[in-house]
PDB file of C-alpha atoms and ligand atoms in Angstrom:
ATOM      1  CA  MET A  92    -114.680 179.854 -88.318  1.00  0.00           C
ATOM      2  CA  SER A  93    -114.994 176.565 -86.436  1.00  0.00           C
ATOM      3  CA  LYS A  94    -116.654 173.744 -87.977  1.00  0.00           C
ATOM      4  CA  VAL A  95    -119.659 172.334 -86.201  1.00  0.00           C
ATOM      5  CA  ALA A  96    -120.810 168.907 -85.259  1.00  0.00           C
ATOM      6  CA  LEU A  97    -124.440 167.973 -84.211  1.00  0.00           C
ATOM      7  CA  ILE A  98    -124.823 164.521 -82.297  1.00  0.00           C
ATOM      8  CA  THR A  99    -128.053 163.025 -81.577  1.00  0.00           C
ATOM      9  CA  GLY A 100    -128.287 161.101 -78.332  1.00  0.00           C
ATOM     10  CA  GLY A 101    -124.873 162.691 -77.112  1.00  0.00           C
ATOM     11  CA  SER A 102    -125.571 162.935 -73.522  1.00  0.00           C
ATOM     12  CA  ARG A 103    -124.493 159.632 -72.891  1.00  0.00           C
ATOM     13  CA  GLY A 104    -122.566 156.526 -74.393  1.00  0.00           C
ATOM     14  CA  ILE A 105    -121.681 156.237 -77.801  1.00  0.00           C
ATOM     15  CA  GLY A 106    -123.212 159.657 -78.645  1.00  0.00           C
ATOM     16  CA  LYS A 107    -121.193 161.317 -76.092  1.00  0.00           C
ATOM     17  CA  GLY A 108    -117.963 159.735 -76.824  1.00  0.00           C
ATOM     18  CA  CYS A 109    -118.411 161.068 -80.617  1.00  0.00           C
ATOM     19  CA  ALA A 110    -118.990 164.411 -79.065  1.00  0.00           C
ATOM     20  CA  LEU A 111    -115.713 164.641 -76.908  1.00  0.00           C
ATOM     21  CA  GLU A 112    -113.836 163.623 -80.107  1.00  0.00           C
ATOM     22  CA  LEU A 113    -115.142 165.735 -82.075  1.00  0.00           C
ATOM     23  CA  ALA A 114    -114.266 168.808 -79.723  1.00  0.00           C
ATOM     24  CA  LYS A 115    -110.857 167.192 -79.326  1.00  0.00           C
ATOM     25  CA  ALA A 116    -110.578 168.000 -83.186  1.00  0.00           C
ATOM     26  CA  GLY A 117    -111.680 171.310 -82.490  1.00  0.00           C
ATOM     27  CA  MET A 118    -115.160 170.941 -83.819  1.00  0.00           C
ATOM     28  CA  ASP A 119    -117.713 173.472 -81.648  1.00  0.00           C
ATOM     29  CA  VAL A 120    -120.326 170.682 -80.522  1.00  0.00           C
ATOM     30  CA  ALA A 121    -124.478 170.667 -80.622  1.00  0.00           C
ATOM     31  CA  ILE A 122    -125.781 167.605 -78.827  1.00  0.00           C
ATOM     32  CA  THR A 123    -129.175 166.514 -78.500  1.00  0.00           C
ATOM     33  CA  TYR A 124    -131.086 164.142 -75.675  1.00  0.00           C
ATOM     34  CA  VAL A 125    -134.561 163.588 -74.401  1.00  0.00           C
ATOM     35  CA  GLY A 126    -134.667 163.167 -70.678  1.00  0.00           C
ATOM     36  CA  ASN A 127    -131.374 162.989 -68.881  1.00  0.00           C
ATOM     37  CA  ASP A 128    -130.597 166.603 -67.879  1.00  0.00           C
ATOM     38  CA  GLU A 129    -127.679 165.576 -65.507  1.00  0.00           C
ATOM     39  CA  ALA A 130    -126.188 163.455 -68.145  1.00  0.00           C
ATOM     40  CA  ALA A 131    -126.418 166.204 -70.874  1.00  0.00           C
ATOM     41  CA  ASN A 132    -125.428 168.899 -68.640  1.00  0.00           C
ATOM     42  CA  GLN A 133    -122.254 166.489 -67.704  1.00  0.00           C
ATOM     43  CA  THR A 134    -121.077 166.290 -71.260  1.00  0.00           C
ATOM     44  CA  VAL A 135    -121.953 170.014 -72.171  1.00  0.00           C
ATOM     45  CA  LYS A 136    -119.224 170.711 -69.620  1.00  0.00           C
ATOM     46  CA  GLU A 137    -116.773 168.271 -70.190  1.00  0.00           C
ATOM     47  CA  ILE A 138    -117.038 169.508 -74.482  1.00  0.00           C
ATOM     48  CA  LYS A 139    -116.320 172.956 -73.181  1.00  0.00           C
ATOM     49  CA  GLU A 140    -113.369 172.472 -71.184  1.00  0.00           C
ATOM     50  CA  LEU A 141    -111.985 171.416 -74.413  1.00  0.00           C
ATOM     51  CA  GLY A 142    -111.930 174.804 -75.219  1.00  0.00           C
ATOM     52  CA  VAL A 143    -114.956 174.601 -78.135  1.00  0.00           C
ATOM     53  CA  LYS A 144    -118.600 175.966 -78.035  1.00  0.00           C
ATOM     54  CA  ALA A 145    -121.189 173.504 -77.031  1.00  0.00           C
ATOM     55  CA  LYS A 146    -125.103 173.431 -76.157  1.00  0.00           C
ATOM     56  CA  ALA A 147    -127.481 170.794 -75.507  1.00  0.00           C
ATOM     57  CA  TYR A 148    -130.627 170.669 -77.427  1.00  0.00           C
ATOM     58  CA  LYS A 149    -133.537 168.575 -75.666  1.00  0.00           C
ATOM     59  CA  PHE A 150    -136.472 167.052 -77.177  1.00  0.00           C
ATOM     60  CA  ASP A 151    -138.005 164.017 -78.779  1.00  0.00           C
ATOM     61  CA  ILE A 152    -135.935 162.698 -82.068  1.00  0.00           C
ATOM     62  CA  SER A 153    -139.277 160.379 -82.896  1.00  0.00           C
ATOM     63  CA  ASP A 154    -140.931 163.878 -83.101  1.00  0.00           C
ATOM     64  CA  LYS A 155    -140.712 165.403 -86.972  1.00  0.00           C
ATOM     65  CA  THR A 156    -141.643 168.946 -85.591  1.00  0.00           C
ATOM     66  CA  ALA A 157    -139.572 169.231 -82.933  1.00  0.00           C
ATOM     67  CA  CYS A 158    -136.684 167.977 -85.105  1.00  0.00           C
ATOM     68  CA  ALA A 159    -137.426 170.743 -87.262  1.00  0.00           C
ATOM     69  CA  GLU A 160    -137.498 173.237 -84.820  1.00  0.00           C
ATOM     70  CA  ALA A 161    -134.414 172.261 -83.149  1.00  0.00           C
ATOM     71  CA  VAL A 162    -132.449 171.574 -86.261  1.00  0.00           C
ATOM     72  CA  GLU A 163    -133.573 175.787 -86.751  1.00  0.00           C
ATOM     73  CA  LYS A 164    -132.482 176.563 -83.246  1.00  0.00           C
ATOM     74  CA  ILE A 165    -128.992 174.586 -83.677  1.00  0.00           C
ATOM     75  CA  HIS A 166    -128.583 176.402 -87.023  1.00  0.00           C
ATOM     76  CA  ALA A 167    -129.461 179.946 -85.854  1.00  0.00           C
ATOM     77  CA  ASP A 168    -127.152 179.247 -82.674  1.00  0.00           C
ATOM     78  CA  PHE A 169    -124.053 177.778 -84.507  1.00  0.00           C
ATOM     79  CA  GLU A 170    -124.038 179.378 -87.741  1.00  0.00           C
ATOM     80  CA  ARG A 171    -123.813 176.264 -89.703  1.00  0.00           C
ATOM     81  CA  ILE A 172    -123.703 172.307 -89.216  1.00  0.00           C
ATOM     82  CA  ASP A 173    -120.759 170.365 -90.958  1.00  0.00           C
ATOM     83  CA  VAL A 174    -121.138 167.096 -89.398  1.00  0.00           C
ATOM     84  CA  LEU A 175    -124.469 164.876 -88.403  1.00  0.00           C
ATOM     85  CA  VAL A 176    -124.084 161.986 -86.414  1.00  0.00           C
ATOM     86  CA  ASN A 177    -127.618 160.396 -86.239  1.00  0.00           C
ATOM     87  CA  ASN A 178    -126.553 158.263 -83.156  1.00  0.00           C
ATOM     88  CA  ALA A 179    -129.781 158.566 -80.765  1.00  0.00           C
ATOM     89  CA  GLY A 180    -131.605 154.905 -80.508  1.00  0.00           C
ATOM     90  CA  ILE A 181    -133.349 153.029 -78.220  1.00  0.00           C
ATOM     91  CA  THR A 182    -134.275 148.937 -77.893  1.00  0.00           C
ATOM     92  CA  ARG A 183    -137.534 147.422 -77.025  1.00  0.00           C
ATOM     93  CA  ASP A 184    -136.667 143.721 -77.545  1.00  0.00           C
ATOM     94  CA  GLY A 185    -138.964 140.597 -77.971  1.00  0.00           C
ATOM     95  CA  LEU A 186    -139.820 137.744 -80.010  1.00  0.00           C
ATOM     96  CA  PHE A 187    -141.450 138.938 -83.380  1.00  0.00           C
ATOM     97  CA  ILE A 188    -144.543 136.719 -82.868  1.00  0.00           C
ATOM     98  CA  ARG A 189    -145.503 138.514 -79.527  1.00  0.00           C
ATOM     99  CA  MET A 190    -144.095 141.986 -80.276  1.00  0.00           C
ATOM    100  CA  ASN A 191    -147.035 144.595 -79.879  1.00  0.00           C
ATOM    101  CA  ASP A 192    -147.410 147.816 -82.148  1.00  0.00           C
ATOM    102  CA  GLU A 193    -146.121 150.354 -79.430  1.00  0.00           C
ATOM    103  CA  ASN A 194    -143.034 148.460 -79.604  1.00  0.00           C
ATOM    104  CA  TRP A 195    -142.515 148.028 -83.051  1.00  0.00           C
ATOM    105  CA  GLU A 196    -143.387 151.993 -83.757  1.00  0.00           C
ATOM    106  CA  ALA A 197    -141.229 153.357 -81.043  1.00  0.00           C
ATOM    107  CA  VAL A 198    -138.120 151.572 -82.374  1.00  0.00           C
ATOM    108  CA  ILE A 199    -138.868 152.355 -85.952  1.00  0.00           C
ATOM    109  CA  ASN A 200    -139.812 156.140 -84.987  1.00  0.00           C
ATOM    110  CA  THR A 201    -136.555 156.772 -82.649  1.00  0.00           C
ATOM    111  CA  ASN A 202    -133.891 154.732 -84.555  1.00  0.00           C
ATOM    112  CA  LEU A 203    -134.947 155.027 -88.298  1.00  0.00           C
ATOM    113  CA  ASN A 204    -137.698 158.063 -88.869  1.00  0.00           C
ATOM    114  CA  SER A 205    -135.752 160.265 -86.731  1.00  0.00           C
ATOM    115  CA  ALA A 206    -132.940 160.169 -89.161  1.00  0.00           C
ATOM    116  CA  PHE A 207    -135.034 161.228 -92.139  1.00  0.00           C
ATOM    117  CA  TYR A 208    -136.551 164.111 -89.607  1.00  0.00           C
ATOM    118  CA  MET A 209    -133.083 165.453 -88.846  1.00  0.00           C
ATOM    119  CA  THR A 210    -130.855 164.680 -92.233  1.00  0.00           C
ATOM    120  CA  GLN A 211    -133.650 165.978 -94.463  1.00  0.00           C
ATOM    121  CA  PRO A 212    -133.444 169.886 -93.454  1.00  0.00           C
ATOM    122  CA  ILE A 213    -129.673 169.416 -92.282  1.00  0.00           C
ATOM    123  CA  SER A 214    -128.997 168.272 -96.109  1.00  0.00           C
ATOM    124  CA  LYS A 215    -130.582 171.564 -97.248  1.00  0.00           C
ATOM    125  CA  ILE A 216    -128.019 173.601 -95.026  1.00  0.00           C
ATOM    126  CA  MET A 217    -124.955 171.013 -96.048  1.00  0.00           C
ATOM    127  CA  MET A 218    -126.121 171.817-100.171  1.00  0.00           C
ATOM    128  CA  LYS A 219    -125.562 175.448 -99.456  1.00  0.00           C
ATOM    129  CA  GLN A 220    -122.442 175.471 -97.381  1.00  0.00           C
ATOM    130  CA  ARG A 221    -121.250 173.011-100.519  1.00  0.00           C
ATOM    131  CA  GLU A 222    -119.754 170.495 -98.012  1.00  0.00           C
ATOM    132  CA  GLY A 223    -121.168 167.958 -95.254  1.00  0.00           C
ATOM    133  CA  CYS A 224    -120.604 164.468 -93.700  1.00  0.00           C
ATOM    134  CA  ILE A 225    -123.489 162.553 -92.607  1.00  0.00           C
ATOM    135  CA  ILE A 226    -122.544 159.760 -90.211  1.00  0.00           C
ATOM    136  CA  ASN A 227    -125.654 156.910 -89.149  1.00  0.00           C
ATOM    137  CA  MET A 228    -125.355 154.529 -86.173  1.00  0.00           C
ATOM    138  CA  SER A 229    -126.336 151.788 -87.578  1.00  0.00           C
ATOM    139  CA  SER A 230    -125.667 148.153 -86.027  1.00  0.00           C
ATOM    140  CA  ILE A 231    -124.088 144.721 -86.333  1.00  0.00           C
ATOM    141  CA  VAL A 232    -127.790 143.953 -86.338  1.00  0.00           C
ATOM    142  CA  GLY A 233    -128.721 145.881 -89.204  1.00  0.00           C
ATOM    143  CA  VAL A 234    -126.321 143.849 -91.322  1.00  0.00           C
ATOM    144  CA  ARG A 235    -126.895 140.107 -89.975  1.00  0.00           C
ATOM    145  CA  GLY A 236    -130.013 140.114 -88.102  1.00  0.00           C
ATOM    146  CA  ASN A 237    -131.290 139.069 -84.399  1.00  0.00           C
ATOM    147  CA  LEU A 238    -133.165 136.772 -82.455  1.00  0.00           C
ATOM    148  CA  GLY A 239    -135.576 139.123 -80.603  1.00  0.00           C
ATOM    149  CA  GLN A 240    -134.654 142.405 -82.504  1.00  0.00           C
ATOM    150  CA  ALA A 241    -136.481 142.393 -85.571  1.00  0.00           C
ATOM    151  CA  ASN A 242    -137.568 145.957 -84.897  1.00  0.00           C
ATOM    152  CA  TYR A 243    -134.230 147.253 -84.002  1.00  0.00           C
ATOM    153  CA  SER A 244    -132.712 145.190 -86.949  1.00  0.00           C
ATOM    154  CA  ALA A 245    -135.569 146.606 -89.254  1.00  0.00           C
ATOM    155  CA  ALA A 246    -134.348 150.212 -88.139  1.00  0.00           C
ATOM    156  CA  LYS A 247    -130.593 149.773 -88.250  1.00  0.00           C
ATOM    157  CA  ALA A 248    -130.696 147.981 -91.924  1.00  0.00           C
ATOM    158  CA  GLY A 249    -133.048 151.014 -93.041  1.00  0.00           C
ATOM    159  CA  LEU A 250    -130.177 153.325 -91.949  1.00  0.00           C
ATOM    160  CA  ILE A 251    -127.970 151.516 -94.110  1.00  0.00           C
ATOM    161  CA  GLY A 252    -130.239 151.740 -97.087  1.00  0.00           C
ATOM    162  CA  LEU A 253    -130.710 155.211 -96.458  1.00  0.00           C
ATOM    163  CA  THR A 254    -126.856 155.772 -96.105  1.00  0.00           C
ATOM    164  CA  LYS A 255    -126.266 154.542 -99.383  1.00  0.00           C
ATOM    165  CA  SER A 256    -129.017 156.296-101.173  1.00  0.00           C
ATOM    166  CA  LEU A 257    -128.028 159.314 -99.498  1.00  0.00           C
ATOM    167  CA  ALA A 258    -124.578 159.020-100.686  1.00  0.00           C
ATOM    168  CA  LYS A 259    -125.597 158.858-104.059  1.00  0.00           C
ATOM    169  CA  GLU A 260    -127.985 161.772-104.151  1.00  0.00           C
ATOM    170  CA  LEU A 261    -125.932 163.987-102.180  1.00  0.00           C
ATOM    171  CA  GLY A 262    -122.117 163.375-103.584  1.00  0.00           C
ATOM    172  CA  SER A 263    -122.378 165.744-105.968  1.00  0.00           C
ATOM    173  CA  ARG A 264    -122.621 168.197-103.641  1.00  0.00           C
ATOM    174  CA  ASN A 265    -119.783 167.125-101.787  1.00  0.00           C
ATOM    175  CA  ILE A 266    -121.983 165.671 -98.944  1.00  0.00           C
ATOM    176  CA  ARG A 267    -120.519 162.556 -97.537  1.00  0.00           C
ATOM    177  CA  VAL A 268    -122.566 159.965 -96.241  1.00  0.00           C
ATOM    178  CA  ASN A 269    -121.589 156.671 -93.987  1.00  0.00           C
ATOM    179  CA  ALA A 270    -122.648 154.512 -91.648  1.00  0.00           C
ATOM    180  CA  ILE A 271    -121.083 152.679 -88.481  1.00  0.00           C
ATOM    181  CA  ALA A 272    -122.141 149.237 -87.357  1.00  0.00           C
ATOM    182  CA  PRO A 273    -121.062 148.868 -83.817  1.00  0.00           C
ATOM    183  CA  GLY A 274    -121.104 145.524 -82.240  1.00  0.00           C
ATOM    184  CA  PHE A 275    -121.296 145.399 -78.510  1.00  0.00           C
ATOM    185  CA  VAL A 276    -120.194 148.402 -76.945  1.00  0.00           C
ATOM    186  CA  LYS A 277    -120.205 149.107 -72.925  1.00  0.00           C
ATOM    187  CA  THR A 278    -123.238 151.660 -72.682  1.00  0.00           C
ATOM    188  CA  ASP A 279    -126.250 151.490 -70.581  1.00  0.00           C
ATOM    189  CA  MET A 280    -127.952 149.787 -73.585  1.00  0.00           C
ATOM    190  CA  THR A 281    -126.190 146.609 -73.268  1.00  0.00           C
ATOM    191  CA  LYS A 282    -126.185 146.819 -69.304  1.00  0.00           C
ATOM    192  CA  GLY A 283    -127.280 143.506 -68.178  1.00  0.00           C
ATOM    193  CA  LEU A 284    -126.069 141.321 -70.995  1.00  0.00           C
ATOM    194  CA  ALA A 285    -124.523 138.324 -70.508  1.00  0.00           C
ATOM    195  CA  VAL A 286    -120.766 139.669 -71.059  1.00  0.00           C
ATOM    196  CA  GLU A 287    -118.921 136.457 -70.846  1.00  0.00           C
ATOM    197  CA  LYS A 288    -120.645 134.377 -73.185  1.00  0.00           C
ATOM    198  CA  ILE A 289    -120.603 137.466 -75.882  1.00  0.00           C
ATOM    199  CA  ILE A 290    -116.897 138.133 -75.043  1.00  0.00           C
ATOM    200  CA  ASP A 291    -116.159 134.213 -76.028  1.00  0.00           C
ATOM    201  CA  ILE A 292    -117.110 134.703 -79.390  1.00  0.00           C
ATOM    202  CA  ILE A 293    -115.825 138.325 -80.345  1.00  0.00           C
ATOM    203  CA  PRO A 294    -111.977 137.917 -81.880  1.00  0.00           C
ATOM    204  CA  LEU A 295    -110.923 140.989 -80.000  1.00  0.00           C
ATOM    205  CA  LYS A 296    -112.143 139.272 -76.716  1.00  0.00           C
ATOM    206  CA  ARG A 297    -113.782 142.182 -75.609  1.00  0.00           C
ATOM    207  CA  LEU A 298    -117.160 144.757 -75.649  1.00  0.00           C
ATOM    208  CA  GLY A 299    -116.003 147.941 -77.463  1.00  0.00           C
ATOM    209  CA  GLU A 300    -115.633 151.240 -75.573  1.00  0.00           C
ATOM    210  CA  PRO A 301    -117.452 154.238 -76.917  1.00  0.00           C
ATOM    211  CA  ASP A 302    -114.099 155.774 -77.830  1.00  0.00           C
ATOM    212  CA  ASP A 303    -113.716 152.928 -79.941  1.00  0.00           C
ATOM    213  CA  ILE A 304    -116.801 154.269 -82.361  1.00  0.00           C
ATOM    214  CA  ALA A 305    -115.917 157.738 -81.641  1.00  0.00           C
ATOM    215  CA  LYS A 306    -112.567 157.047 -83.119  1.00  0.00           C
ATOM    216  CA  THR A 307    -114.382 155.674 -86.196  1.00  0.00           C
ATOM    217  CA  VAL A 308    -116.279 158.972 -86.409  1.00  0.00           C
ATOM    218  CA  LYS A 309    -113.683 161.065 -86.138  1.00  0.00           C
ATOM    219  CA  PHE A 310    -112.006 159.291 -89.204  1.00  0.00           C
ATOM    220  CA  LEU A 311    -114.909 159.676 -91.471  1.00  0.00           C
ATOM    221  CA  ALA A 312    -115.680 163.318 -90.314  1.00  0.00           C
ATOM    222  CA  CYS A 313    -111.906 164.749 -90.502  1.00  0.00           C
ATOM    223  CA  ASP A 314    -109.990 162.549 -92.592  1.00  0.00           C
ATOM    224  CA  ALA A 315    -112.234 160.440 -95.080  1.00  0.00           C
ATOM    225  CA  THR A 316    -112.197 162.465 -97.827  1.00  0.00           C
ATOM    226  CA  TYR A 317    -112.799 159.913-100.432  1.00  0.00           C
ATOM    227  CA  ILE A 318    -115.120 157.667 -98.700  1.00  0.00           C
ATOM    228  CA  THR A 319    -119.010 157.622 -99.205  1.00  0.00           C
ATOM    229  CA  GLY A 320    -121.947 155.183 -99.098  1.00  0.00           C
ATOM    230  CA  GLN A 321    -119.881 152.773 -96.755  1.00  0.00           C
ATOM    231  CA  VAL A 322    -121.211 150.557 -93.463  1.00  0.00           C
ATOM    232  CA  ILE A 323    -118.040 150.382 -91.262  1.00  0.00           C
ATOM    233  CA  GLY A 324    -118.150 147.481 -89.156  1.00  0.00           C
ATOM    234  CA  VAL A 325    -116.399 148.216 -85.458  1.00  0.00           C
ATOM    235  CA  ASP A 326    -117.346 145.164 -83.417  1.00  0.00           C
ATOM    236  CA  GLY A 327    -113.918 143.410 -82.687  1.00  0.00           C
ATOM    237  CA  GLY A 328    -114.228 141.289 -85.661  1.00  0.00           C
ATOM    238  CA  LEU A 329    -117.789 139.583 -84.734  1.00  0.00           C
ATOM    239  CA  SER A 330    -119.178 139.948 -88.021  1.00  0.00           C
ATOM    240  CA  PHE A 331    -116.439 138.958 -90.615  1.00  0.00           C
TER     241      PHE A 331
HETATM  242  P1  NAP B 225    -127.496 154.753 -74.830  1.00  0.00           P
HETATM  243  O1  NAP B 225    -126.487 154.795 -74.054  1.00  0.00           O
HETATM  244  O2  NAP B 225    -128.562 154.297 -74.082  1.00  0.00           O
HETATM  245  O3  NAP B 225    -127.739 156.323 -75.123  1.00  0.00           O
HETATM  246  C1  NAP B 225    -128.939 156.674 -76.135  1.00  0.00           C
HETATM  247  C2  NAP B 225    -128.791 158.236 -76.603  1.00  0.00           C
HETATM  248  O4  NAP B 225    -129.803 158.535 -77.232  1.00  0.00           O
HETATM  249  C3  NAP B 225    -129.220 159.106 -75.182  1.00  0.00           C
HETATM  250  O5  NAP B 225    -128.098 160.242 -75.951  1.00  0.00           O
HETATM  251  C4  NAP B 225    -130.574 159.522 -74.851  1.00  0.00           C
HETATM  252  O6  NAP B 225    -130.999 160.639 -74.232  1.00  0.00           O
HETATM  253  C5  NAP B 225    -130.855 159.414 -76.324  1.00  0.00           C
HETATM  254  N1  NAP B 225    -132.304 159.248 -76.964  1.00  0.00           N
HETATM  255  C6  NAP B 225    -133.174 158.041 -76.738  1.00  0.00           C
HETATM  256  N2  NAP B 225    -134.248 158.044 -76.825  1.00  0.00           N
HETATM  257  C7  NAP B 225    -134.224 159.708 -77.559  1.00  0.00           C
HETATM  258  C8  NAP B 225    -135.391 160.030 -78.030  1.00  0.00           C
HETATM  259  N3  NAP B 225    -136.600 159.767 -78.158  1.00  0.00           N
HETATM  260  N4  NAP B 225    -135.298 161.274 -78.558  1.00  0.00           N
HETATM  261  C9  NAP B 225    -134.014 161.886 -78.192  1.00  0.00           C
HETATM  262  N5  NAP B 225    -132.923 161.121 -77.744  1.00  0.00           N
HETATM  263  C10 NAP B 225    -133.099 159.935 -77.393  1.00  0.00           C
HETATM  264  O7  NAP B 225    -127.089 154.309 -76.211  1.00  0.00           O
HETATM  265  P2  NAP B 225    -125.823 154.039 -77.052  1.00  0.00           P
HETATM  266  O8  NAP B 225    -125.312 152.360 -76.409  1.00  0.00           O
HETATM  267  O9  NAP B 225    -124.717 155.019 -76.681  1.00  0.00           O
HETATM  268  O10 NAP B 225    -126.307 153.957 -78.565  1.00  0.00           O
HETATM  269  C11 NAP B 225    -126.325 154.484 -79.153  1.00  0.00           C
HETATM  270  C12 NAP B 225    -126.152 154.541 -80.702  1.00  0.00           C
HETATM  271  O11 NAP B 225    -125.458 153.566 -81.029  1.00  0.00           O
HETATM  272  C13 NAP B 225    -127.881 153.883 -80.818  1.00  0.00           C
HETATM  273  O12 NAP B 225    -128.308 154.120 -81.949  1.00  0.00           O
HETATM  274  C14 NAP B 225    -127.607 152.537 -80.771  1.00  0.00           C
HETATM  275  O13 NAP B 225    -128.645 151.626 -81.406  1.00  0.00           O
HETATM  276  C15 NAP B 225    -126.466 152.409 -81.642  1.00  0.00           C
HETATM  277  N6  NAP B 225    -125.642 150.816 -81.413  1.00  0.00           N
HETATM  278  C16 NAP B 225    -125.257 150.739 -79.839  1.00  0.00           C
HETATM  279  C17 NAP B 225    -124.576 149.515 -79.341  1.00  0.00           C
HETATM  280  C18 NAP B 225    -124.093 149.415 -78.279  1.00  0.00           C
HETATM  281  O14 NAP B 225    -123.734 147.965 -78.133  1.00  0.00           O
HETATM  282  N7  NAP B 225    -124.269 150.028 -77.294  1.00  0.00           N
HETATM  283  C19 NAP B 225    -124.335 148.828 -80.598  1.00  0.00           C
HETATM  284  C20 NAP B 225    -124.809 149.002 -81.836  1.00  0.00           C
HETATM  285  C21 NAP B 225    -125.486 150.356 -82.031  1.00  0.00           C
HETATM  286  P3  NAP B 225    -131.046 160.601 -72.904  1.00  0.00           P
HETATM  287  O15 NAP B 225    -130.048 160.714 -71.927  1.00  0.00           O
HETATM  288  O16 NAP B 225    -131.758 161.992 -72.718  1.00  0.00           O
HETATM  289  O17 NAP B 225    -132.007 159.195 -72.875  1.00  0.00           O
END
């Protein structure tokens, strides 16, 4: 039976790159998304063209009940879940002193609480399977902080704490838990940023591509059999 990967926010950007890379490695792939049907359908089509099973699930990742129902459906459809990539995320940037409750809560719920909602039921499935791999999509700003992103940095730092604690709790069950901390990656999320100024401070002198992150996900999922509890910076050298 093929291995099964579940990628939240797999319809576009980094998540789509991860979905295609894991499909290329022979995994069946479930993606989740919240609104963009066209992008999700296109991604499912591209995954299927690689000769594996693919299905998209539409629900709000910040809704605990919706997450629980979706995990049940996905498990019923695919029979197992070997790799979980907690990737769905949003930004609602603004200076902290002016940040309203809505923007704080939307980012914490979508970027951090979602990982709790998805990972708890899925880690039970992985424990029964006696193997699994969980990858949390953090960010360079979860490590270093950023002006105007207190909500986003807090959520991404929270994912790092979750990663390290779960690696300790689940290691004896042969479940590895790691985080990736991307720098600036070319997706809809970073559209409109002043790219030239940013490139100037990146040692590799370019923005990341979704594929750069996806290859690291594939490494963690398929090859990194003795790596757990780590935060891998994939940022063109920005953070060292
Ligand atoms: P993106 O292009 O904006 O895609 C976001 C994905 O998340 C989409 O699939 C979207 O679904 C889904 N999503 C958003 N809100 C959701 C919700 N409430 N429920 C379910 N799904 C939801 O973002 P990206 O740039 O690929 O980023 C992916 C992850 O990497 C995020 O966690 C982000 O914080 C992190 N990251 C990105 C960068 C970067 O430079 N791009 C850097 C560091 C970390 P729809 O298509 O339906 O909207």
